[in-house]
């Protein structure tokens, strides 16, 4: 009999621990009337409180898209590899498909809908339009959320920097040169 712990075992264990903690809270909360396996949560998104009942395993991305009706954040891979689901959590960029919604209650979440809209665009959105930094547009919300964070992080000092620090955001259409140009413009503006 082998007792070797595989990498997969370790990953499953590390993923199960936070789920178990959330599930325990869901079952012991005296105020909750949620069905077993579900939890009532309130997410602070773009300055608005969203009261949601979700499965304890619901990712922040699914909570935003399927429960809060905020479909700007896109689901590409659902495994942290493409960046399409990037949002800001307390001002820092995160991939929302890898975060449990129940674990970010009370924290400030910003999605592409909170950054700007077609009649009042955020300067980074305007730069993407000006540089034609998109084709199908599917990756664009995540690109823009990463790009705005990148400027604040101070990681846009050169085109090499921009490519390096935007490497977690994939674009199947290959709009990379125009994306870099848009970010470079914004970095120069400061
Ligand atoms: Fe989250 Fe791809 S959908 S990183
Ligand atoms: Fe199509 Fe990036 S514009 S995936």
Tab-separated table of C-alpha atoms and ligand atoms in Angstrom:
chain	number	residue	atom	x	y	z
A	1	UNK	CA	0.000	0.000	0.000
A	2	UNK	CA	1.392	3.433	-0.913
A	3	UNK	CA	0.960	6.475	1.319
A	4	UNK	CA	2.607	8.857	-1.104
A	5	UNK	CA	0.827	12.247	-1.193
A	6	UNK	CA	0.503	13.462	-4.755
A	7	UNK	CA	0.425	17.095	-5.849
A	8	UNK	CA	-3.224	16.559	-6.759
A	9	UNK	CA	-3.982	15.332	-3.204
A	10	UNK	CA	-2.332	18.436	-1.769
A	11	UNK	CA	-4.262	20.746	-4.059
A	12	UNK	CA	-7.568	19.051	-3.251
A	13	UNK	CA	-6.839	19.317	0.485
A	14	UNK	CA	-5.886	22.990	0.290
A	15	UNK	CA	-9.006	23.790	-1.725
A	16	UNK	CA	-11.275	21.826	0.612
A	17	UNK	CA	-10.152	23.578	3.813
A	18	UNK	CA	-11.643	27.018	3.065
A	19	UNK	CA	-14.793	25.375	1.682
A	20	UNK	CA	-15.235	23.405	4.893
A	21	UNK	CA	-14.845	26.558	6.977
A	22	UNK	CA	-17.426	28.420	4.906
A	23	UNK	CA	-19.818	25.460	4.994
A	24	UNK	CA	-19.487	25.215	8.779
A	25	UNK	CA	-20.321	28.888	9.147
A	26	UNK	CA	-23.307	28.451	6.830
A	27	UNK	CA	-24.681	25.605	8.964
A	28	UNK	CA	-24.138	27.259	12.341
A	29	UNK	CA	-25.319	30.783	11.540
A	30	UNK	CA	-28.499	31.245	13.638
A	31	UNK	CA	-29.873	33.958	11.354
A	32	UNK	CA	-29.504	31.903	8.182
A	33	UNK	CA	-32.539	30.190	6.633
A	34	UNK	CA	-30.510	29.080	3.657
A	35	UNK	CA	-30.868	25.566	2.254
A	36	UNK	CA	-28.130	23.130	3.265
A	37	UNK	CA	-25.083	23.846	1.182
A	38	UNK	CA	-26.093	27.421	0.508
A	39	UNK	CA	-25.224	30.631	2.299
A	40	UNK	CA	-26.585	34.157	2.409
A	41	UNK	CA	-23.863	36.660	1.667
A	42	UNK	CA	-23.590	40.362	0.970
A	43	UNK	CA	-21.005	41.539	-1.514
A	44	UNK	CA	-19.928	45.162	-1.819
A	45	UNK	CA	-19.561	45.686	-5.548
A	46	UNK	CA	-18.930	49.047	-7.167
A	47	UNK	CA	-20.219	50.800	-4.057
A	48	UNK	CA	-23.472	48.833	-3.918
A	49	UNK	CA	-24.399	46.052	-1.496
A	50	UNK	CA	-25.637	42.863	-3.191
A	51	UNK	CA	-27.459	40.400	-0.913
A	52	UNK	CA	-27.170	36.971	-2.509
A	53	UNK	CA	-27.972	33.365	-1.651
A	54	UNK	CA	-25.350	31.154	-3.187
A	55	UNK	CA	-23.940	27.658	-3.006
A	56	UNK	CA	-21.018	27.742	-0.571
A	57	UNK	CA	-18.726	26.701	-3.421
A	58	UNK	CA	-19.694	29.653	-5.628
A	59	UNK	CA	-16.739	31.574	-6.996
A	60	UNK	CA	-16.692	35.343	-6.898
A	61	UNK	CA	-16.901	35.299	-10.705
A	62	UNK	CA	-20.077	33.196	-10.713
A	63	UNK	CA	-21.592	35.282	-7.905
A	64	UNK	CA	-21.004	38.423	-9.958
A	65	UNK	CA	-22.205	37.017	-13.258
A	66	UNK	CA	-24.949	34.562	-12.287
A	67	UNK	CA	-26.314	36.123	-9.101
A	68	UNK	CA	-25.576	39.854	-9.164
A	69	UNK	CA	-26.207	40.296	-12.892
A	70	UNK	CA	-22.803	41.870	-13.478
A	71	UNK	CA	-21.687	40.092	-16.632
A	72	UNK	CA	-18.831	42.421	-17.556
A	73	UNK	CA	-16.285	40.097	-15.974
A	74	UNK	CA	-15.787	37.209	-18.374
A	75	UNK	CA	-15.225	33.509	-17.849
A	76	UNK	CA	-12.486	32.198	-20.090
A	77	UNK	CA	-10.784	29.251	-18.424
A	78	UNK	CA	-12.370	29.193	-14.926
A	79	UNK	CA	-9.026	28.018	-13.570
A	80	UNK	CA	-6.916	31.140	-13.094
A	81	UNK	CA	-5.036	30.988	-16.357
A	82	UNK	CA	-6.491	33.591	-18.731
A	83	UNK	CA	-7.252	36.765	-16.734
A	84	UNK	CA	-10.645	37.337	-18.381
A	85	UNK	CA	-12.308	37.420	-14.957
A	86	UNK	CA	-9.962	40.012	-13.413
A	87	UNK	CA	-11.568	42.383	-10.896
A	88	UNK	CA	-10.167	44.612	-8.151
A	89	UNK	CA	-10.390	43.479	-4.547
A	90	UNK	CA	-9.585	46.391	-2.224
A	91	UNK	CA	-7.876	48.010	-5.215
A	92	UNK	CA	-5.710	45.025	-6.106
A	93	UNK	CA	-6.247	42.884	-9.182
A	94	UNK	CA	-7.370	39.313	-8.622
A	95	UNK	CA	-8.747	36.535	-10.792
A	96	UNK	CA	-12.290	36.187	-9.501
A	97	UNK	CA	-12.718	32.588	-10.694
A	98	UNK	CA	-10.301	31.405	-7.994
A	99	UNK	CA	-11.901	33.242	-5.064
A	100	UNK	CA	-14.820	31.972	-3.015
A	101	UNK	CA	-17.557	34.609	-2.950
A	102	UNK	CA	-18.344	33.868	0.687
A	103	UNK	CA	-14.797	34.740	1.724
A	104	UNK	CA	-14.837	38.310	0.389
A	105	UNK	CA	-17.895	39.657	2.147
A	106	UNK	CA	-17.365	43.174	3.445
A	107	UNK	CA	-14.445	43.825	1.117
A	108	UNK	CA	-14.613	46.391	-1.662
A	109	UNK	CA	-14.919	44.781	-5.084
A	110	UNK	CA	-14.688	46.743	-8.318
A	111	UNK	CA	-15.693	45.288	-11.665
A	112	UNK	CA	-15.469	46.759	-15.149
A	113	UNK	CA	-19.013	48.121	-14.637
A	114	UNK	CA	-17.691	50.214	-11.745
A	115	UNK	CA	-14.776	51.630	-13.700
A	116	UNK	CA	-16.797	53.521	-16.273
A	117	UNK	CA	-19.405	53.154	-18.970
A	118	UNK	CA	-19.961	54.157	-22.576
A	119	UNK	CA	-20.947	57.748	-21.811
A	120	UNK	CA	-18.346	58.268	-19.076
A	121	UNK	CA	-15.397	56.053	-19.837
A	122	UNK	CA	-12.449	55.548	-17.535
A	123	UNK	CA	-9.314	56.980	-19.230
A	124	UNK	CA	-7.944	53.440	-19.659
A	125	UNK	CA	-11.150	52.399	-21.445
A	126	UNK	CA	-10.821	55.446	-23.688
A	127	UNK	CA	-7.182	54.559	-24.417
A	128	UNK	CA	-8.195	51.026	-25.441
A	129	UNK	CA	-10.788	52.473	-27.810
A	130	UNK	CA	-8.354	55.021	-29.211
A	131	UNK	CA	-5.695	52.372	-29.872
A	132	UNK	CA	-8.187	49.821	-31.180
A	133	UNK	CA	-6.850	47.453	-28.518
A	134	UNK	CA	-9.459	44.753	-29.062
A	135	UNK	CA	-11.013	42.558	-31.702
A	136	UNK	CA	-13.726	40.275	-30.325
A	137	UNK	CA	-13.570	42.116	-26.994
A	138	UNK	CA	-13.995	39.042	-24.810
A	139	UNK	CA	-10.726	39.525	-22.939
A	140	UNK	CA	-11.037	43.307	-22.835
A	141	UNK	CA	-12.722	43.829	-19.433
A	142	UNK	CA	-10.043	41.729	-17.760
A	143	UNK	CA	-7.287	43.470	-19.733
A	144	UNK	CA	-8.556	46.887	-18.642
A	145	UNK	CA	-8.937	45.897	-14.984
A	146	UNK	CA	-5.378	44.548	-15.007
A	147	UNK	CA	-4.078	47.567	-16.895
A	148	UNK	CA	-5.488	50.092	-14.409
A	149	UNK	CA	-4.003	48.108	-11.509
A	150	UNK	CA	-0.694	47.852	-13.360
A	151	UNK	CA	-0.351	51.644	-13.466
A	152	UNK	CA	-0.957	51.900	-9.708
A	153	UNK	CA	1.521	49.099	-9.077
A	154	UNK	CA	4.220	51.067	-10.916
A	155	UNK	CA	4.767	48.207	-13.322
A	156	UNK	CA	4.389	50.135	-16.571
A	157	UNK	CA	7.845	51.687	-16.818
A	158	UNK	CA	8.605	50.168	-20.224
A	159	UNK	CA	6.970	48.087	-22.943
A	160	UNK	CA	8.877	45.087	-21.589
A	161	UNK	CA	7.465	45.770	-18.115
A	162	UNK	CA	3.943	46.091	-19.503
A	163	UNK	CA	4.210	42.819	-21.433
A	164	UNK	CA	5.661	41.050	-18.414
A	165	UNK	CA	3.092	42.294	-15.887
A	166	UNK	CA	0.170	41.846	-18.279
A	167	UNK	CA	1.244	38.298	-19.153
A	168	UNK	CA	-1.548	36.811	-17.038
A	169	UNK	CA	-4.133	38.323	-19.376
A	170	UNK	CA	-4.421	36.309	-22.563
A	171	UNK	CA	-5.912	37.575	-25.813
A	172	UNK	CA	-6.810	34.945	-28.356
A	173	UNK	CA	-7.219	37.614	-31.014
A	174	UNK	CA	-3.617	38.729	-30.564
A	175	UNK	CA	-4.360	42.379	-29.893
A	176	UNK	CA	-1.246	42.604	-27.720
A	177	UNK	CA	0.640	45.389	-29.602
A	178	UNK	CA	-2.359	47.717	-29.364
A	179	UNK	CA	-3.010	46.792	-25.733
A	180	UNK	CA	0.600	47.664	-24.872
A	181	UNK	CA	0.282	50.945	-26.797
A	182	UNK	CA	-2.863	51.895	-24.859
A	183	UNK	CA	-1.236	51.149	-21.508
A	184	UNK	CA	1.974	52.951	-22.500
A	185	UNK	CA	-0.084	56.067	-23.283
A	186	UNK	CA	-1.767	55.941	-19.898
A	187	UNK	CA	1.530	55.355	-18.120
A	188	UNK	CA	3.023	58.429	-19.800
A	189	UNK	CA	0.034	60.522	-18.757
A	190	UNK	CA	0.642	59.265	-15.238
B	1	LIG	FE1	-10.530	33.348	-14.387
B	1	LIG	FE2	-9.613	32.544	-16.758
B	1	LIG	S1	-11.700	32.780	-16.113
B	1	LIG	S2	-8.485	33.320	-15.075
B	2	LIG	FE1	-10.568	38.778	-28.637
B	2	LIG	FE2	-8.780	39.567	-26.834
B	2	LIG	S1	-9.897	40.818	-28.245
B	2	LIG	S2	-9.666	37.627	-27.038
